[in-house]
PDB file of C-alpha atoms in Angstrom:
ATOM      1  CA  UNK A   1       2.611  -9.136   3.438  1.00 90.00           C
ATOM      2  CA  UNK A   2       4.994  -6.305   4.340  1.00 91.00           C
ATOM      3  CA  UNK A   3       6.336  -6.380   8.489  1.00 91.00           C
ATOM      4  CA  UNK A   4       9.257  -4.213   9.144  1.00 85.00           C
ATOM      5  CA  UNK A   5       9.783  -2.570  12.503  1.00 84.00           C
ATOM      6  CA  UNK A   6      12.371  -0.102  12.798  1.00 81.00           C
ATOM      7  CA  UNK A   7      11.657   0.768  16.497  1.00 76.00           C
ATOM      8  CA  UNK A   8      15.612   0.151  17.196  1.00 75.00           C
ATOM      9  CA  UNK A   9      16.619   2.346  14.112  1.00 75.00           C
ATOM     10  CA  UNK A  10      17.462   5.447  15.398  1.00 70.00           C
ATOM     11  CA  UNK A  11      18.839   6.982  12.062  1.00 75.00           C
ATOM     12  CA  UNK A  12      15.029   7.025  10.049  1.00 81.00           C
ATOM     13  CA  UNK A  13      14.937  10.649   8.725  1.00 85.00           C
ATOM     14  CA  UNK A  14      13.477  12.147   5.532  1.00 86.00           C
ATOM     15  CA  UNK A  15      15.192  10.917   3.125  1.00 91.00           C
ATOM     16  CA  UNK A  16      15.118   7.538   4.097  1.00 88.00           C
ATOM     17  CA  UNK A  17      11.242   7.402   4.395  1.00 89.00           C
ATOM     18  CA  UNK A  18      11.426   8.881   1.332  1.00 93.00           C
ATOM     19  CA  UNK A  19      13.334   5.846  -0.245  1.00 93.00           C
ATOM     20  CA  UNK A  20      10.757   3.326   1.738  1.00 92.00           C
ATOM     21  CA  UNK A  21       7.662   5.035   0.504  1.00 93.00           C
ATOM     22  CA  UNK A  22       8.933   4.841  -3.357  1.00 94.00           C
ATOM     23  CA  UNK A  23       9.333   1.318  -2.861  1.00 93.00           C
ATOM     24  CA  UNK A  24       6.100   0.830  -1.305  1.00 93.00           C
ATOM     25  CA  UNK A  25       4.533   2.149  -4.238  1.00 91.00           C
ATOM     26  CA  UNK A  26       6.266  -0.213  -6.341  1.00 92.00           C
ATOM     27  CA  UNK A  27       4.910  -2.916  -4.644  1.00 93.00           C
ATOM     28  CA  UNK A  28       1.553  -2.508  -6.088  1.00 88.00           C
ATOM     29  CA  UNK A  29      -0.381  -5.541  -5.350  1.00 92.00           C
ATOM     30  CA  UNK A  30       0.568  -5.717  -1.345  1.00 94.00           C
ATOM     31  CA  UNK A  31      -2.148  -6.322   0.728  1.00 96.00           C
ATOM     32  CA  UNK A  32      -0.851  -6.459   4.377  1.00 96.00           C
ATOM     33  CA  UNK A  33       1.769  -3.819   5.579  1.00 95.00           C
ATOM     34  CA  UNK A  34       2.823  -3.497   9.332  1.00 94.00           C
ATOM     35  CA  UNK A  35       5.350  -1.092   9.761  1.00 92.00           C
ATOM     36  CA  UNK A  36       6.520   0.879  12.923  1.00 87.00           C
ATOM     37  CA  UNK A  37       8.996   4.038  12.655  1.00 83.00           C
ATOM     38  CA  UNK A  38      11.022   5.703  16.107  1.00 77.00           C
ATOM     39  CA  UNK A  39      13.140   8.831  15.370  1.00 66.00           C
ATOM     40  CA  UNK A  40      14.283  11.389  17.211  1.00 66.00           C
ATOM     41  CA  UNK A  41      13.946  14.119  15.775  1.00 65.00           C
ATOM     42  CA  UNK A  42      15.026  13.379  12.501  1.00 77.00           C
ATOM     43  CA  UNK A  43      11.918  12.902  10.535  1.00 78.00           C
ATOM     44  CA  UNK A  44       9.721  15.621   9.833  1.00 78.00           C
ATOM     45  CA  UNK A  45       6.749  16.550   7.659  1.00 80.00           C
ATOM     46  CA  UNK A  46       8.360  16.021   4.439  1.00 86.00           C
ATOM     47  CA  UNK A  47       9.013  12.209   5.087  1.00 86.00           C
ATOM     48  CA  UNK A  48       5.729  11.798   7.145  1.00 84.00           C
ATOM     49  CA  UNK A  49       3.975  13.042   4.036  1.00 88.00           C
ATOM     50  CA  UNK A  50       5.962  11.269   1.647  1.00 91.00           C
ATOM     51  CA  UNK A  51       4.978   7.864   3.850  1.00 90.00           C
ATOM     52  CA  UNK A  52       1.458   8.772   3.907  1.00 88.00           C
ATOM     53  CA  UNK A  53       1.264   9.521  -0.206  1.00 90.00           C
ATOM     54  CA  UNK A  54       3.714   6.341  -0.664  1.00 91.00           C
ATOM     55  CA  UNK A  55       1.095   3.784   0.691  1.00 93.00           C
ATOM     56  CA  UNK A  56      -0.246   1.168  -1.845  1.00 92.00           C
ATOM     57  CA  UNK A  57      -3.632   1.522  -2.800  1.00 91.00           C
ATOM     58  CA  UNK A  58      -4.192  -2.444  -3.194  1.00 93.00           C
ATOM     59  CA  UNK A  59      -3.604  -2.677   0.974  1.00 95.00           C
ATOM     60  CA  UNK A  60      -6.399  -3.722   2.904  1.00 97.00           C
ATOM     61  CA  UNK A  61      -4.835  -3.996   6.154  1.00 97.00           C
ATOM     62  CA  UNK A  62      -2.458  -1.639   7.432  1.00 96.00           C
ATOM     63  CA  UNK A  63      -0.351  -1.340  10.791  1.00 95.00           C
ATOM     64  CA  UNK A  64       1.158   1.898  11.531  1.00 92.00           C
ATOM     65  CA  UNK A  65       2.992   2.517  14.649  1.00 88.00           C
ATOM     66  CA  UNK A  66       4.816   6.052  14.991  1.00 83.00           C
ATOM     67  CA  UNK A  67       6.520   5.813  18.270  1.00 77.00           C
ATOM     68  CA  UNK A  68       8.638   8.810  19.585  1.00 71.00           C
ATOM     69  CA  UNK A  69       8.213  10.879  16.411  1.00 70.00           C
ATOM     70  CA  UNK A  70       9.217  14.240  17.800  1.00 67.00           C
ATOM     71  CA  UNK A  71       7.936  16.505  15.248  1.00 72.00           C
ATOM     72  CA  UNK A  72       4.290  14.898  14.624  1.00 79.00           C
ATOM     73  CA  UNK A  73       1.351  17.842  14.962  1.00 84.00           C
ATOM     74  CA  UNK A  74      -1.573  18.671  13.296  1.00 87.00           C
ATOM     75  CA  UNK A  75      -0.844  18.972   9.418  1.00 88.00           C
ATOM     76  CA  UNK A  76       1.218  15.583  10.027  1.00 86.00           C
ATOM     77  CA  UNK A  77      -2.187  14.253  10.984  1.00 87.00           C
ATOM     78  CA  UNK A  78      -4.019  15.950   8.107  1.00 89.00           C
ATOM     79  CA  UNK A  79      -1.523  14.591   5.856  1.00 89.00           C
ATOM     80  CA  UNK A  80      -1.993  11.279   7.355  1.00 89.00           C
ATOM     81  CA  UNK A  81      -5.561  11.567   6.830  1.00 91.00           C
ATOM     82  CA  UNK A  82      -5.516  12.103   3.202  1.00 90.00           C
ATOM     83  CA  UNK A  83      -3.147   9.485   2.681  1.00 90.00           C
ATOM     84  CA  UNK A  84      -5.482   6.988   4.035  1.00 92.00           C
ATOM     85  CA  UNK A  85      -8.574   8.382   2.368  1.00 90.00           C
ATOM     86  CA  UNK A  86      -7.124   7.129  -0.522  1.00 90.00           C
ATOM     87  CA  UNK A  87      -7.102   3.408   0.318  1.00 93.00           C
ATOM     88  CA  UNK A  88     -10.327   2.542  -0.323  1.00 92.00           C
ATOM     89  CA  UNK A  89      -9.828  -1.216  -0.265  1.00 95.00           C
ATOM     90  CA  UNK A  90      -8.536  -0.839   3.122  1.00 96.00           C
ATOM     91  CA  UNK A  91     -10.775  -2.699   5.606  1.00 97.00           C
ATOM     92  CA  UNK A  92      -8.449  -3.187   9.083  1.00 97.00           C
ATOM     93  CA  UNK A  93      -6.693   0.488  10.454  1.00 97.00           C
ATOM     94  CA  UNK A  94      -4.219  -0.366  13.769  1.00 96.00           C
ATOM     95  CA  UNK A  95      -2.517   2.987  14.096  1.00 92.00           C
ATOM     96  CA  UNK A  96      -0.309   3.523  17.514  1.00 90.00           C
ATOM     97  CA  UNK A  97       0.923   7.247  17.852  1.00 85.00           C
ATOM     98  CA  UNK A  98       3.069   8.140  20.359  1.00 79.00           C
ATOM     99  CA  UNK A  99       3.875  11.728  19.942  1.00 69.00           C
ATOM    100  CA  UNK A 100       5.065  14.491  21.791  1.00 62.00           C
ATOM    101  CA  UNK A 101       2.094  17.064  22.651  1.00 68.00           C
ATOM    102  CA  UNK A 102       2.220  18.902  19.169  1.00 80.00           C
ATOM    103  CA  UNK A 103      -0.549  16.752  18.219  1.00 84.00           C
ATOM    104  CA  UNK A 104      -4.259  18.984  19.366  1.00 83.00           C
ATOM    105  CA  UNK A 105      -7.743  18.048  18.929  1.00 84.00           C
ATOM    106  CA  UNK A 106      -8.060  19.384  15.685  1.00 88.00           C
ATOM    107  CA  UNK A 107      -5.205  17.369  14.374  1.00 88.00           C
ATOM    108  CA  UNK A 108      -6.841  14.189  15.575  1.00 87.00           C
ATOM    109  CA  UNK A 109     -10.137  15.024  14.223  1.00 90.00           C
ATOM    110  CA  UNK A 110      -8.722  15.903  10.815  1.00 91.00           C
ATOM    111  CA  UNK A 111      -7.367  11.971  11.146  1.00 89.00           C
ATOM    112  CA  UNK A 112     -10.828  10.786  12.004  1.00 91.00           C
ATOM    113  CA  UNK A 113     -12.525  12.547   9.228  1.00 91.00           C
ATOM    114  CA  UNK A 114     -10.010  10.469   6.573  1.00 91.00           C
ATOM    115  CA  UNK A 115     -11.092   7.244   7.732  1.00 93.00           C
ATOM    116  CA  UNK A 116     -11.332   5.043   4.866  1.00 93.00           C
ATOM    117  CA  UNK A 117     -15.222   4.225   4.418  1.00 93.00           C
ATOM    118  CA  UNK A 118     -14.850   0.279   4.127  1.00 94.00           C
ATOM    119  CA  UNK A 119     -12.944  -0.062   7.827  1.00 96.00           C
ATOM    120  CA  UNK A 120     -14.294  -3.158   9.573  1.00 97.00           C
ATOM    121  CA  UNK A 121     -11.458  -2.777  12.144  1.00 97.00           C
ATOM    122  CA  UNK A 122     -10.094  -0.126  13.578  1.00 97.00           C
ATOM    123  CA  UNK A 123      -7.470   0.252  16.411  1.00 96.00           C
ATOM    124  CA  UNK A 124      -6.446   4.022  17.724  1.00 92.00           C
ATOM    125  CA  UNK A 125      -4.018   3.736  20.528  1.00 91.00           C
ATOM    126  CA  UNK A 126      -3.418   7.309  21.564  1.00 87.00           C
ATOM    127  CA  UNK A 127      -2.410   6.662  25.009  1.00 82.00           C
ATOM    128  CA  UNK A 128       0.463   9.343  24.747  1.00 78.00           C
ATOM    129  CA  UNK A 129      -1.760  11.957  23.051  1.00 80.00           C
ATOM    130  CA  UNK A 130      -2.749  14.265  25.899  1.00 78.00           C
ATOM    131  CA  UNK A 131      -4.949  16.751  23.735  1.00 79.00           C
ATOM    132  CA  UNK A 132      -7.729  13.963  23.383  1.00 84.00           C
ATOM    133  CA  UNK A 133     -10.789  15.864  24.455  1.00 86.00           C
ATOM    134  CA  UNK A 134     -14.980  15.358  24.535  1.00 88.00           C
ATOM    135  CA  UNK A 135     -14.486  17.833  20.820  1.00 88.00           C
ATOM    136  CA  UNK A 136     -12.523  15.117  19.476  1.00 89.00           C
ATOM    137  CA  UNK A 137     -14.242  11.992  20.874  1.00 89.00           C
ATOM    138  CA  UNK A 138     -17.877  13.988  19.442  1.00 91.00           C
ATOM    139  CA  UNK A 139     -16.221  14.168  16.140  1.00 90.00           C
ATOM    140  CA  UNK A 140     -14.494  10.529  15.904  1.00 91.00           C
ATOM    141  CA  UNK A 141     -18.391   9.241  16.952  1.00 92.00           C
ATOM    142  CA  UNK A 142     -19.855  11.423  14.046  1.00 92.00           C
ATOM    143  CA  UNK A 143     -17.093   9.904  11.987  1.00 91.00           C
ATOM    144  CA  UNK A 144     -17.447   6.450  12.961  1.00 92.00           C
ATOM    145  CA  UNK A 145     -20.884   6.617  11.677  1.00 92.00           C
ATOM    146  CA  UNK A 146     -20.737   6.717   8.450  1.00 92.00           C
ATOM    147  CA  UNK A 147     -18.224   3.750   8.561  1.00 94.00           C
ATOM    148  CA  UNK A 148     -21.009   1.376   7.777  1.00 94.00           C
ATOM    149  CA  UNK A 149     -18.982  -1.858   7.630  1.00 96.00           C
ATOM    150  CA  UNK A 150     -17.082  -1.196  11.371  1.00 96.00           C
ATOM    151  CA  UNK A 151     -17.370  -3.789  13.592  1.00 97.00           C
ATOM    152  CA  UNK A 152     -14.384  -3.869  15.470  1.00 96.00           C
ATOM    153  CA  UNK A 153     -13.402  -1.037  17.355  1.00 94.00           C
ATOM    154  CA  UNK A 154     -10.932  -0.604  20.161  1.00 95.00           C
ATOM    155  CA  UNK A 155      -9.644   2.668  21.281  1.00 91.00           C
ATOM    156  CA  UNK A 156      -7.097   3.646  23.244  1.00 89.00           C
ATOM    157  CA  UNK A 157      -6.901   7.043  25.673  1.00 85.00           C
ATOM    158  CA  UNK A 158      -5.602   8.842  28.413  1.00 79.00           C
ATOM    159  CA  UNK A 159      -7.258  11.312  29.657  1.00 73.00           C
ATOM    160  CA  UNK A 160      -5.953  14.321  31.004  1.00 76.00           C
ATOM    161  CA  UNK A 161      -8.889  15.904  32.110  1.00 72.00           C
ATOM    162  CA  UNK A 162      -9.671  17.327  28.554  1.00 81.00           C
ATOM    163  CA  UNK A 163     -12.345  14.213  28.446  1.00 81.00           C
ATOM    164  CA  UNK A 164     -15.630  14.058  30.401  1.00 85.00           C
ATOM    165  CA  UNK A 165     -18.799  12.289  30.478  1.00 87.00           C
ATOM    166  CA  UNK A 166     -20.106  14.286  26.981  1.00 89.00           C
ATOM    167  CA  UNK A 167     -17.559  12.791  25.152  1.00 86.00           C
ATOM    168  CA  UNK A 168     -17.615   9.086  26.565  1.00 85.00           C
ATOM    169  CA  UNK A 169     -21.540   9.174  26.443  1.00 88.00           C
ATOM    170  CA  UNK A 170     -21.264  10.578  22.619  1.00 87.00           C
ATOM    171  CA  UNK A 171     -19.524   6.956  21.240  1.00 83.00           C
ATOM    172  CA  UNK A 172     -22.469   5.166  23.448  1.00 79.00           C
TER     173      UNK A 172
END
């Protein structure tokens, strides 16, 4: 087991999540990884995708928090998705983004549709997401379904008027 929270670490850029994710892979036979990144500015899609390639494929329960990452949007989020399509052992998700607005509907479903298959937890906490709208909600439901083992879900939204009663009644 793997915590490390670098909310108070204001000098995570690239290269540094660079270093972390070749020593994640290194650590081969880790299970349980929590980790939480805050930047401002300095990370962008090179380090996000080196973090989401770096993951070990032995985890099974993973805690990602990305709070005030100022250059998360869509490809981040496709990259994201990929990386955790390939953790197929992977069976609890808690992933916190709290992004800036570059993030759109597309971006999120692209994140739903990597879901590893063997979830039996999942937590999305996308309070600060305001793109979160009844497309995205239809496709996370769709998604959700084919994660036969789920049986903990809790989500996490704010709604900015993008979500109505379609969406809501589509995860019913």
């Amino acid at each position: 087991e793997l915590r490390l929270d670098l909310t108070s670490v204001y000098s995570v850029d690239d290269k540094f999540v660079q270093s972390l994710s070749k020593e994640l892979q290194r650590l081969r036979q880790l299970k349980t990884l929590s980790l939480t990144l805050t930047n401002k500015g300095k990370l962008t899609r090179v380090g996000l995708e080196s973090l989401a390639h770096g993951l070990p494929e032995a985890l099974s329960e993973l805690e990602l928090g990305l709070d005030n990452v100022l250059n998360v949007d869509d490809n981040d989020m496709q990259s994201l998705s990929k990386g955790l399509g390939g953790l197929r052992q992977l069976k609890t998700l808690s992933l916190k983004l709290l992004a800036d607005g570059k993030v759109t509907s597309a971006g999120l479903e692209s994140l739903a549709h990597g879901l590893p298959v063997a979830l039996s937890e999942l937590r999305l906490d996308l309070t600060s997401v305001y793109s979160v709208d009844d497309k995205f909600v239809q496709s996370l439901s769709k998604e959700l379904q084919r994660l036969r083992q789920l049986k903990t879900l809790s989500l996490t939204l704010t709604n900015k008027g993008k979500l109505t009663r379609v969406g809501l009644e589509s995860l019913a």
